[in-house]
Coordinates of C-alpha atoms and ligand atoms in Angstrom, one line a residue:
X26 CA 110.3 72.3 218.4
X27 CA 114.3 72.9 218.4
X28 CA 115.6 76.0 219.5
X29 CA 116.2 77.7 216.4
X30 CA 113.0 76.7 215.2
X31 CA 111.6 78.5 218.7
X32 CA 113.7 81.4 217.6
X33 CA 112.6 81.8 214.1
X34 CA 109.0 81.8 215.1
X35 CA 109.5 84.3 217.9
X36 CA 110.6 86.9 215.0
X37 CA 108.0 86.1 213.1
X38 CA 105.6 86.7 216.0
X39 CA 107.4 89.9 217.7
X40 CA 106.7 91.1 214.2
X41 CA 102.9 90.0 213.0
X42 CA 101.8 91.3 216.5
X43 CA 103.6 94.7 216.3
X44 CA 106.3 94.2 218.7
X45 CA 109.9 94.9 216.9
X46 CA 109.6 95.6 213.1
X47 CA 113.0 95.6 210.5
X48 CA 114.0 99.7 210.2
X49 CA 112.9 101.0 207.2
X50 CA 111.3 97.7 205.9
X51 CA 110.3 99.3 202.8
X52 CA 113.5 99.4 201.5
X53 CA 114.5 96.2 202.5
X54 CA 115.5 97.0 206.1
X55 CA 119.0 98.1 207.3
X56 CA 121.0 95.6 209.2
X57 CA 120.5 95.3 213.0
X58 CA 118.7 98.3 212.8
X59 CA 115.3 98.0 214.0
X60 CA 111.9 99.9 215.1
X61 CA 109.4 99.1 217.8
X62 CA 105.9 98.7 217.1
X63 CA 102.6 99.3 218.7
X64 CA 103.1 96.9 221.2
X65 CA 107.2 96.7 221.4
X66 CA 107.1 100.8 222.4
X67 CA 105.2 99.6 225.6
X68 CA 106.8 96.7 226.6
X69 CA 110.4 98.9 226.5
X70 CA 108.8 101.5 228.2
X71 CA 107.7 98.9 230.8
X72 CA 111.0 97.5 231.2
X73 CA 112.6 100.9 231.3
X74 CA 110.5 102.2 234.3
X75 CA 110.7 99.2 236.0
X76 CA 115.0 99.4 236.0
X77 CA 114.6 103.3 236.6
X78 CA 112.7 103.1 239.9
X79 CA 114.8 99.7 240.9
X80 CA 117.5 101.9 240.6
X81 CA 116.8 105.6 241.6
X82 CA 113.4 105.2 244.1
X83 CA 115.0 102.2 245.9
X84 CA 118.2 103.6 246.6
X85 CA 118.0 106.8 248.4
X86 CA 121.7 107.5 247.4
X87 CA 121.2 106.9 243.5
X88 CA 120.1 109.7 241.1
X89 CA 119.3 110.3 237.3
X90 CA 120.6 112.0 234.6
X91 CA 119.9 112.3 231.0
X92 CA 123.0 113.2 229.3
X93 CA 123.6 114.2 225.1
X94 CA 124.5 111.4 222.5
X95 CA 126.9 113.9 221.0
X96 CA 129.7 114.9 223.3
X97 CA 133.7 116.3 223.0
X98 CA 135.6 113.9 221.1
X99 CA 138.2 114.1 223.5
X100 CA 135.9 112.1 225.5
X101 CA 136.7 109.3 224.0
X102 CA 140.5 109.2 223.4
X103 CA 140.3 109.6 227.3
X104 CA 137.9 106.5 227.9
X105 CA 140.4 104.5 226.2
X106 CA 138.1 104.2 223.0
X107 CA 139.6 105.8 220.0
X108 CA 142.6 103.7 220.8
X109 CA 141.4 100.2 222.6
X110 CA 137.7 99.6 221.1
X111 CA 137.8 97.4 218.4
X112 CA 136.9 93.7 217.7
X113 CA 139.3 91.2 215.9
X114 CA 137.7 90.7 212.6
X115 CA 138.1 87.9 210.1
X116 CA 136.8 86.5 207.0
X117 CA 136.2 82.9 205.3
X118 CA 137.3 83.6 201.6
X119 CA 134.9 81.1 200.4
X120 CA 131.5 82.3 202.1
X121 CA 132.8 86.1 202.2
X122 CA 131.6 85.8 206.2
X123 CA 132.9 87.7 208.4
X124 CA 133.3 87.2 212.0
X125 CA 134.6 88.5 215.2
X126 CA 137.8 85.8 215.7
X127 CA 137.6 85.8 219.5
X128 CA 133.8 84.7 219.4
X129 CA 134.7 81.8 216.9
X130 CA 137.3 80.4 219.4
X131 CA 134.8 81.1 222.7
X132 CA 132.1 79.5 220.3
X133 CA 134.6 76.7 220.1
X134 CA 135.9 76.5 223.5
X135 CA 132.0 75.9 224.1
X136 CA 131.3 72.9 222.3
X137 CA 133.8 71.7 224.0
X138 CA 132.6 71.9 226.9
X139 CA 129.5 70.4 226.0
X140 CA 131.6 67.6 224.5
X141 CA 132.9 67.4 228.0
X142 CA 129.7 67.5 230.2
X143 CA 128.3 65.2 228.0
X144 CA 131.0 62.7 229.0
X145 CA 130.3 63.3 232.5
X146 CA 126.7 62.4 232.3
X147 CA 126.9 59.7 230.2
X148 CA 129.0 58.4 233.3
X149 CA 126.6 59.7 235.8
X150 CA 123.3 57.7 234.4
X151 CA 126.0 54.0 234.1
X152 CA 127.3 54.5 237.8
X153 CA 124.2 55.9 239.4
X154 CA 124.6 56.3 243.1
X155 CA 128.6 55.1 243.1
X156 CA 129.1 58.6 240.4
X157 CA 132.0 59.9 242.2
X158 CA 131.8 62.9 239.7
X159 CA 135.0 65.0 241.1
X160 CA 137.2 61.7 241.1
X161 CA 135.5 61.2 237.1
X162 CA 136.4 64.7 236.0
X163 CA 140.3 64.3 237.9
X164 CA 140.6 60.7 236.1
X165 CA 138.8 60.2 233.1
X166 CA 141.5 60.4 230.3
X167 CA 139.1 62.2 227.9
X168 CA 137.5 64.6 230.5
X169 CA 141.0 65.4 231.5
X170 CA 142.3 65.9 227.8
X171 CA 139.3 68.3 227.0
X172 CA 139.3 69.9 230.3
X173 CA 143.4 70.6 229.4
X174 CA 142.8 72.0 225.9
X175 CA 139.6 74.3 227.2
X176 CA 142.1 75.7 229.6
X177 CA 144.8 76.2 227.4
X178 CA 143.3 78.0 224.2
X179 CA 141.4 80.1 226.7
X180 CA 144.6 81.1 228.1
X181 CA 146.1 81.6 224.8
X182 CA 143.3 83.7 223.5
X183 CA 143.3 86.0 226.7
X184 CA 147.3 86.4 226.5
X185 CA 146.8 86.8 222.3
X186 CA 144.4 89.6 222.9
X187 CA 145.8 91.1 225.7
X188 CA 149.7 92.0 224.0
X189 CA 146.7 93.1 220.1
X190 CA 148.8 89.5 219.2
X191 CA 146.7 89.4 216.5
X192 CA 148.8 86.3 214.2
X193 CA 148.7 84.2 217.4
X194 CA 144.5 84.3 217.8
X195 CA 144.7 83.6 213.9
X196 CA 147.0 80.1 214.8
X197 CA 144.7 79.2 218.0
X198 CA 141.9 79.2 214.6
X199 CA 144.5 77.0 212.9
X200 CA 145.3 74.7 216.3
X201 CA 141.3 74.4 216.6
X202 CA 140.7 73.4 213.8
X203 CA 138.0 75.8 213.2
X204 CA 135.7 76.5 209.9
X205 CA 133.1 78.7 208.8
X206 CA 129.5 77.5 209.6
X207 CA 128.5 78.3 206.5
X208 CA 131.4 77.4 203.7
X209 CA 132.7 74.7 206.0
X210 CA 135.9 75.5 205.1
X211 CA 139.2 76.9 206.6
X212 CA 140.2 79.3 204.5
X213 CA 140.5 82.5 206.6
X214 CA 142.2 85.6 206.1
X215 CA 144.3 86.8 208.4
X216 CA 142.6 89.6 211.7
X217 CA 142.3 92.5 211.2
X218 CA 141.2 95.3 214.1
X219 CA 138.0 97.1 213.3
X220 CA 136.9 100.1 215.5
X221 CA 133.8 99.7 216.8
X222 CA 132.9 103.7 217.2
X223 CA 130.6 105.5 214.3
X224 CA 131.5 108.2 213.4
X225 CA 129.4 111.4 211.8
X226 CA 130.4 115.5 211.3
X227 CA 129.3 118.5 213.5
X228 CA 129.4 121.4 212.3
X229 CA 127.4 124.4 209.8
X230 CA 130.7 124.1 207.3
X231 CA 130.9 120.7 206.0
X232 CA 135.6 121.1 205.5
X233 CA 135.9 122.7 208.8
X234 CA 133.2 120.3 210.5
X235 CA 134.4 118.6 213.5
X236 CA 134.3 114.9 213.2
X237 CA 132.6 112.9 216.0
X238 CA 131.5 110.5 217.7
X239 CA 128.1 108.6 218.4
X240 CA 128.1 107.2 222.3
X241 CA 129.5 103.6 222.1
X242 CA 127.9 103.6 225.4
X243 CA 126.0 105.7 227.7
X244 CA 128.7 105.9 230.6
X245 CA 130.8 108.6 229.7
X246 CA 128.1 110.9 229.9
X247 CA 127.8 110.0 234.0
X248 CA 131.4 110.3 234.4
X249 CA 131.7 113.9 232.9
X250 CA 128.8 114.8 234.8
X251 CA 130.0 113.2 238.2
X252 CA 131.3 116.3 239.4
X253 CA 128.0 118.5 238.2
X254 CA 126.1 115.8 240.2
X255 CA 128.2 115.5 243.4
X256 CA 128.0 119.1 243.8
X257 CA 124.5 120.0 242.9
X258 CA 123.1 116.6 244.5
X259 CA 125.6 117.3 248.1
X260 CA 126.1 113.8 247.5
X261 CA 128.3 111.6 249.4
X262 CA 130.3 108.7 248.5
X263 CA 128.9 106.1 248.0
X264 CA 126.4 107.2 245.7
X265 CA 125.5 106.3 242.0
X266 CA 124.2 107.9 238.9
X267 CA 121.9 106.2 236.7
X268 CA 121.1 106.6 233.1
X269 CA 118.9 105.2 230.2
X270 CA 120.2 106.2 226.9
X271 CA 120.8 105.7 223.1
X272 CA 124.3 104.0 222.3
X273 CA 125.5 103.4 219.2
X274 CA 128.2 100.5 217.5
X275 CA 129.5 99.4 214.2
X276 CA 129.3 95.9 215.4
X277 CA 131.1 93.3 213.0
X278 CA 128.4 90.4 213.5
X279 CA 125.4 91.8 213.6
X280 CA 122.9 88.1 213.7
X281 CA 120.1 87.1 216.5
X282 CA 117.7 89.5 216.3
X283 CA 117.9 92.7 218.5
X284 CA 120.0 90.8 220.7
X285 CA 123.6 92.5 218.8
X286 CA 122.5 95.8 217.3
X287 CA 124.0 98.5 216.0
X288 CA 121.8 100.9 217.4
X289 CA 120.5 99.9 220.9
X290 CA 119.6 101.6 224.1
X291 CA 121.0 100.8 227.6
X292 CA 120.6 100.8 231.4
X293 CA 123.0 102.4 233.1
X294 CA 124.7 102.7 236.7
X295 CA 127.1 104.1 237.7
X296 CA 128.5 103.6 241.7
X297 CA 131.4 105.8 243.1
X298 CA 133.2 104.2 246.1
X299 CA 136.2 105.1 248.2
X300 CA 139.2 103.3 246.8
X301 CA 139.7 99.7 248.4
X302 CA 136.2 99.1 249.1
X303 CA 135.7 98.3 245.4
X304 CA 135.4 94.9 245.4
X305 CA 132.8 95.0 248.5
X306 CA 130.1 97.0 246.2
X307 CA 131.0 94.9 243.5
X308 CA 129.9 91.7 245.1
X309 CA 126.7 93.9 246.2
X310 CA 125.8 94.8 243.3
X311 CA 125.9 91.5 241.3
X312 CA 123.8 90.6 243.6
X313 CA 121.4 93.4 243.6
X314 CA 121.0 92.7 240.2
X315 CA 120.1 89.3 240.3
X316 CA 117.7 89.6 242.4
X317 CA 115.9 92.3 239.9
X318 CA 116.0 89.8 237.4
X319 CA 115.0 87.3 239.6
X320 CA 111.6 89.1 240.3
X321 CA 110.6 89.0 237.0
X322 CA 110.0 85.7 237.8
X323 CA 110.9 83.5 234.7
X324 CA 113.3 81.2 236.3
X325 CA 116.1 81.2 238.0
X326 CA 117.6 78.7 236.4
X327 CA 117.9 80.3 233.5
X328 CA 120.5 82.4 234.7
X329 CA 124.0 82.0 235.6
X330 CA 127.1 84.3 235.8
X331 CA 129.8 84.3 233.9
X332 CA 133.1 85.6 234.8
X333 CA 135.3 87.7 232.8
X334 CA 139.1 86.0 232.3
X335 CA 140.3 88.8 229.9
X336 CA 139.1 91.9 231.0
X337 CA 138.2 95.3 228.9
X338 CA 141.1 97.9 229.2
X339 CA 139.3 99.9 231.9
X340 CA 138.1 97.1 234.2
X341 CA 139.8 94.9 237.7
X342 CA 136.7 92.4 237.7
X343 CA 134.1 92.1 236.0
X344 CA 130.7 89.5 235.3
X345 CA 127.8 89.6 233.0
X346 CA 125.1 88.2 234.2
X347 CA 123.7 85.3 231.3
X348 CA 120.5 84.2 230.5
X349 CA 119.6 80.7 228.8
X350 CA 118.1 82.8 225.1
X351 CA 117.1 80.5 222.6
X352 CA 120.6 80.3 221.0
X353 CA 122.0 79.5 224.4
X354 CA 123.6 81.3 227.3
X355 CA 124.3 85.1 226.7
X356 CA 125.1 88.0 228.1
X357 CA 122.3 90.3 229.2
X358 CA 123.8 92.5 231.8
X359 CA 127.4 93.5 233.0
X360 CA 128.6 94.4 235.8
X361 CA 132.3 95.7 236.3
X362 CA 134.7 97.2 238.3
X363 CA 136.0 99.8 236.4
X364 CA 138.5 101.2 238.9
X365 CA 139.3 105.0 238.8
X366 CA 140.6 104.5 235.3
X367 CA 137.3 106.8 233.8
X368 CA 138.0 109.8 235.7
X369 CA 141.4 110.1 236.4
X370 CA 141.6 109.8 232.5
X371 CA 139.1 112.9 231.9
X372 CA 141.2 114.7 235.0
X373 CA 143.7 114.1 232.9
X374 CA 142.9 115.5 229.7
X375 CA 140.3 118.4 231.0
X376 CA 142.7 119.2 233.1
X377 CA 140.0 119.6 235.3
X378 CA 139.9 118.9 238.9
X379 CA 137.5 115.2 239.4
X380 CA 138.5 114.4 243.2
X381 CA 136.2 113.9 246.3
X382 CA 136.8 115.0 249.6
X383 CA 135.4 112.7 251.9
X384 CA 134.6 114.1 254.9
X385 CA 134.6 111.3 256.7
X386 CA 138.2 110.0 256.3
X387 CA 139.1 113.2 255.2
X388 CA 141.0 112.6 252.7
X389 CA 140.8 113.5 248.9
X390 CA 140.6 110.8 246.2
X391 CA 139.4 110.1 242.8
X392 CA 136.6 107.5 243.7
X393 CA 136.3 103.9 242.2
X394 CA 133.4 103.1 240.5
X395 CA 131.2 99.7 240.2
X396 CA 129.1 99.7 237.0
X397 CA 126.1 98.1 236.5
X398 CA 125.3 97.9 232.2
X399 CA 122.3 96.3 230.8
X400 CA 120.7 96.0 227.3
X401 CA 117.1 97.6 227.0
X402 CA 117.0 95.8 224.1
X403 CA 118.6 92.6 225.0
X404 CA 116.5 92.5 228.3
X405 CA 113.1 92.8 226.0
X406 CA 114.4 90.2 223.8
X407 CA 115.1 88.1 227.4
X408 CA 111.9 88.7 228.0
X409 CA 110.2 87.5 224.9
X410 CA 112.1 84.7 224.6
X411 CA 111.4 83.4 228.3
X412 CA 107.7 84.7 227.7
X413 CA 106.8 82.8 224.3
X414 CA 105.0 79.3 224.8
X415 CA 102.9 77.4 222.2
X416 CA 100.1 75.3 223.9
X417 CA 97.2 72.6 223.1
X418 CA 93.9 74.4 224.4
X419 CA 90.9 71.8 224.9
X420 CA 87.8 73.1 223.7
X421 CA 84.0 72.8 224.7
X422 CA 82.8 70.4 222.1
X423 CA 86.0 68.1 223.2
X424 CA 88.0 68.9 219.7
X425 CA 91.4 70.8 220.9
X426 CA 92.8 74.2 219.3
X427 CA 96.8 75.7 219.6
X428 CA 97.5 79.1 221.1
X429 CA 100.5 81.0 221.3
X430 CA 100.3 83.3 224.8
X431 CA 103.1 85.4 226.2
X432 CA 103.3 85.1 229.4
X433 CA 105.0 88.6 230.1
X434 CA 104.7 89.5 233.9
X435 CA 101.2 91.4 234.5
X436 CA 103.4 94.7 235.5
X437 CA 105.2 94.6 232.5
X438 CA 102.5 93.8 230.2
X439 CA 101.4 96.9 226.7
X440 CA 98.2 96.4 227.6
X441 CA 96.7 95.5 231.1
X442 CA 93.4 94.3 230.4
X443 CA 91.2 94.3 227.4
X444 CA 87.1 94.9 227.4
X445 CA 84.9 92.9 225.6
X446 CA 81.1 93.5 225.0
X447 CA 79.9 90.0 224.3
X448 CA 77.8 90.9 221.5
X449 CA 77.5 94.3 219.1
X450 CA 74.1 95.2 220.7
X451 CA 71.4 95.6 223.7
X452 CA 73.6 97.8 225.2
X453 CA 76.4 96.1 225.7
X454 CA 79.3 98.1 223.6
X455 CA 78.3 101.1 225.6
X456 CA 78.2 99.4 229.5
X457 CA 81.5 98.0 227.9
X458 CA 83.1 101.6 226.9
X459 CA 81.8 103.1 230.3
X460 CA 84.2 100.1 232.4
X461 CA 86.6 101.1 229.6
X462 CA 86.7 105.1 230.3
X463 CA 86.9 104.9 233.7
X464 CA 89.6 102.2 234.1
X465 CA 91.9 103.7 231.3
X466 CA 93.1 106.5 233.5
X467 CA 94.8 104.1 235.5
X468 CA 95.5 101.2 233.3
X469 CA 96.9 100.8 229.4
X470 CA 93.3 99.0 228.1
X471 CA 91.9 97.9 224.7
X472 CA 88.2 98.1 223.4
X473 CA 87.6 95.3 221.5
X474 CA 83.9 94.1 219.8
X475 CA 85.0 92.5 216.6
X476 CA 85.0 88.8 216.1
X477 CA 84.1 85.8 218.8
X478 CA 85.2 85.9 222.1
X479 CA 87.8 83.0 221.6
X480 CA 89.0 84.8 218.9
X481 CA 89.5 88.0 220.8
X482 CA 91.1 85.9 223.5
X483 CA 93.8 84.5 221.3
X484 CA 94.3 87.9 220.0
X485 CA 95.2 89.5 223.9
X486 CA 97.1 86.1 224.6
X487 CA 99.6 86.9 221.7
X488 CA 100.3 89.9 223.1
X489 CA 100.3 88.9 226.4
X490 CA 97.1 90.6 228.3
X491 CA 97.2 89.4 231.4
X492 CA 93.6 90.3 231.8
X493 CA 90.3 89.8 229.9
X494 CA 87.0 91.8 230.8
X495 CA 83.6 90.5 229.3
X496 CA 80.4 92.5 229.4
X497 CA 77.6 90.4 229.3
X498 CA 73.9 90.8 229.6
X499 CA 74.0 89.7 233.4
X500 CA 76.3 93.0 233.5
X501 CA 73.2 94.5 232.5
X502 CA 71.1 93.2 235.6
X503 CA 73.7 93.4 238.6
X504 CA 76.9 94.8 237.2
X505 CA 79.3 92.5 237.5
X506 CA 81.9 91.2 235.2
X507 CA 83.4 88.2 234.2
X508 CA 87.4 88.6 234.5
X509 CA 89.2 86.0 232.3
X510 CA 93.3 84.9 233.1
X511 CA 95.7 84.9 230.4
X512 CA 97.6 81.7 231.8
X513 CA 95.0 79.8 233.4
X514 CA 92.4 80.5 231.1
X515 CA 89.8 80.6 233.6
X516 CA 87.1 82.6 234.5
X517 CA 85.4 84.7 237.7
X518 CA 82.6 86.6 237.9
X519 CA 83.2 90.0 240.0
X520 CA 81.3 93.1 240.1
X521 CA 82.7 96.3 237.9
X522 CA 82.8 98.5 240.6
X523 CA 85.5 96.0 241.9
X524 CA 88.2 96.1 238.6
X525 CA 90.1 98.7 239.8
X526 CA 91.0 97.4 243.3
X527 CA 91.8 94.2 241.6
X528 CA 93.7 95.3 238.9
X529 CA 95.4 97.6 241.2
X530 CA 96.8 94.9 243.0
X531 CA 97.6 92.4 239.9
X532 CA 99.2 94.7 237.4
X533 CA 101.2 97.3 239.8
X534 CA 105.0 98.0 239.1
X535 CA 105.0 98.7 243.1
X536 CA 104.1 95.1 243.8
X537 CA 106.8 93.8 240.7
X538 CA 109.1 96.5 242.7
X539 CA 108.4 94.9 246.2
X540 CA 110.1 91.4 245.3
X541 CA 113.2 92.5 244.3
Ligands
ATP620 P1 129.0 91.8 223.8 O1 130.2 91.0 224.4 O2 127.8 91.0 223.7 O3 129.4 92.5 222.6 P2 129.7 93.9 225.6 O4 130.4 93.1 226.6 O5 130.5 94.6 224.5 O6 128.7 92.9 224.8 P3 129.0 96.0 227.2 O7 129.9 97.0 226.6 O8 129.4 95.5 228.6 O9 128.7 94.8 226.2 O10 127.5 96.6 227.3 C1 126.6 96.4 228.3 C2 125.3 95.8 227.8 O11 124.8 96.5 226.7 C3 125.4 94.4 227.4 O12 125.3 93.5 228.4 C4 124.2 94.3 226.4 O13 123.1 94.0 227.2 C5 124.1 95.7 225.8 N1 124.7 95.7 224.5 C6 126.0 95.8 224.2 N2 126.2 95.8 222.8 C7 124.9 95.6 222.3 C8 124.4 95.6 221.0 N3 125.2 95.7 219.9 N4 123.1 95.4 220.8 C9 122.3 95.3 221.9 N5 122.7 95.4 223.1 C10 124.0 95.6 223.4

């Protein structure tokens, strides 16, 4: 199965098993606009309390908040976003597409990189132990010549963007050589900047209504609080503030799923730091964050970082952490160095006093601040994708059968464990409902009785039960159960009284929590 064909089936199945649905699907949906279903609402809730208590249980000096969508609209000219966020948009004339220009040359400046690895293992596999593979990529005409043209339209691009040079990104197109995916053609028109900000009116009065402005993202709403926080908390620097919230962009392309939409949630912390140390907690907390991905267990190869060469207007560093989706390596996560540029900018225009006193140095500053930025959504998608796997089950009478299991990690998991009475009678449905009524105080569980076993089986693994629970009529006699393993597939006979010890220990977020 290719990629895109993993992709395509992974939609399909987020939405057949009530995962993510289209918004309003009855009227054809809206574009990157979706809804979670049944099963989606619980894995995001998951997710969410699993970065939450990462966040503000482990760290003694990181707190919460839970700040409005709508805020001043002099918010934003002060963040820099009324004036700097915007995408470079262009269109192919023949297939009326339209694209952000910037990704079409990174797109491009990524193929040739493949190009350029593939080049260096071809070489690898006809030298074998002799590969000298820092001489080959310093030598080799054609590594060299693609390793110069990388560097140079990357440069180009950053300067281009940089000085809003928006006829020279439109000639690195040209230079490259690049067309539209779908016309094939070069026929663009010239880049245009679209602001990314939506906006909508406030106000009883509809002429005298205040226009403003939906949360491109949730940070703002930690830095006008800082101050609120500092005080009230008594905290001291360093210290962070964390927050999980709606955001909301006009984005240009909005393809792949829920991977770009235009309304999405994220996860976000904010760090404030004594000025100097910035880079220090930076480093820290790219790593911090690794390691919570880490946990989750799916790899960690599929994971790399990717540093920023042009950075965002408010940033001295910055990385996103990438993860290998089906359509390649994306960002998931961010984590940046955004200087004091957020709050001296709202002392600025509040004319409000934003410093710290720290008592230590004593000295008064406007503290630096290391943000770490995640996509709820993106995260979930992360974690579909890396759970998803098609397999070849053997059965009893030697014949095989496919199933599709997600392989989400037990703590994360909508439903824990699902109880089965093995037939509709004898007793069984109620033993069944009593294991289920006790246990459901602690865990998320399903009832099921309809259809086979195997067929109630399949139906958990799609959704990724880690956890199985058949009553039988030897539950009748001694009261024990048999427990059956989403990814192994095999079974164990304990006693009921026994479920919630061993649940406790399989399914808990503290345990998921632990490893990080
Ligand atoms: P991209 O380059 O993909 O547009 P970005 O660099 O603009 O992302 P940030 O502003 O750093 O993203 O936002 C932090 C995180 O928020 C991202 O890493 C991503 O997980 C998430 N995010 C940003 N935009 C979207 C979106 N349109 N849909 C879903 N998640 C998003």
């Amino acid at each position: 199965m290719t990629q895109v064909e993993l992709f395509k089936k992974l939609i399909a199945h987020s939405k057949e098993y009530g995962f993510v649905f289209p918004s309003s699907e009855i009227y054809d949906g809206l574009s990157a606009v979706y809804d979670y279903g049944q099963n989606g609402v619980e894995l995001k809730n998951n997710l969410r309390r699993y970065w939450w208590e990462a966040m503000t249980r482990l760290n003694e000096n990181i707190v919460g908040i839970d700040a409005a969508i709508f805020m001043h609209p002099t918010t934003w000219v002060a963040s820099g976003h009324v004036g700097a966020f915007h995408d470079p948009l262009i269109d192919n004339k023949d297939s009326k597409k339209r694209y952000r220009a910037d990704v079409l040359i990174e797109e491009w400046m990524e193929k040739q990189r493949e190009k350029l690895e593939k080049e260096v293992e071809k070489a690898r596999k006809r030298f074998g132990d002799a590969f000298n593979e820092k001489l080959f990529r310093q030598t080799n005409p054609r590594v060299v010549e693609l390793t110069e043209s990388i560097t140079t339209v990357n440069r180009r691009m950053v300067e281009a963007l940089d000085q809003n040079n928006l006829a020279e990104v439109k000639k690195i197109i040209e230079d490259c050589e690049i067309v539209c995916p779908i016309s094939g053609t070069r026929n663009w028109t010239e880049i245009r900047q679209f602001n990314l900000m939506c906006e909508t009116k406030l106000g009883s009065v509809n002429d005298e209504a205040n226009t403003i402005y939906l949360r491109p993202e949730t940070a703002q709403g930690i830095f006008v609080n800082y101050i609120n926080v500092q005080k009230t908390g008594r905290m001291k620097i360093p210290f962070g503030i964390a927050q999980v919230g709606k955001a909301f962009r006009n984005e240009i392309v909005a393809r792949q799923f829920i991977f770009r939409m235009r309304e999405f949630e994220q996860m976000e912390m904010q760090f404030f730091v004594r000025p100097s140390e910035e880079m220090k907690w930076y480093e820290f907390w790219m790593e911090k964050r690794m390691r919570w991905h880490s946990a989750m267990g799916f790899g960690d190869s599929k994971y790399r970082f990717h540093k920023h060469e042009k950075l965002a207007h408010y940033a001295n560093a910055a990385s996103d952490i990438e993860f290998e989706f089906p359509f390649g390596f994306k960002e998931v996560e961010g984590i940046h160095s955004r200087t004091d540029f957020d709050l001296a900018n709202h002392q600025k225009h509040s004319g409000k006093k934003l410093q710290y006193f720290d008592p230590d140095i004593k000295q008064s500053y406007i503290p630096y601040v290391i943000e770490t930025s995640i996509g709820l959504d993106r995260t979930f998608l992360l974690v579909l994708s890396a759970a998803y796997a098609e397999e070849k089950v053997a059965k009893e009478d030697g014949t095989s059968d496919e199933r599709v299991v997600l392989r989400i990690p037990p703590a994360l998991a909508p439903v824990k464990l699902a109880v089965f009475p093995l037939v509709k009678k004898d007793g069984l449905p109620e033993m069944a409902r009593k294991i289920m009524d006790d246990l459901k105080f602690d865990f998320a569980c399903q009832y099921e009785e309809k259809d086979t076993i195997g067929k109630r089986y399949r139906r958990h693994d799609a959704i990724g039960t880690p956890f199985c629970i058949t009553v039988d009529h030897q539950t009748l006699e001694d009261e024990t159960v048999t427990i059956r393993y989403r990814d192994t597939m095999e079974q164990e006979r304990v006693p009921a009284s026994r479920l919630r010890e061993i649940m406790n220990d399989k399914v808990s977020l503290t345990n998921l929590l632990r490893q990080i």
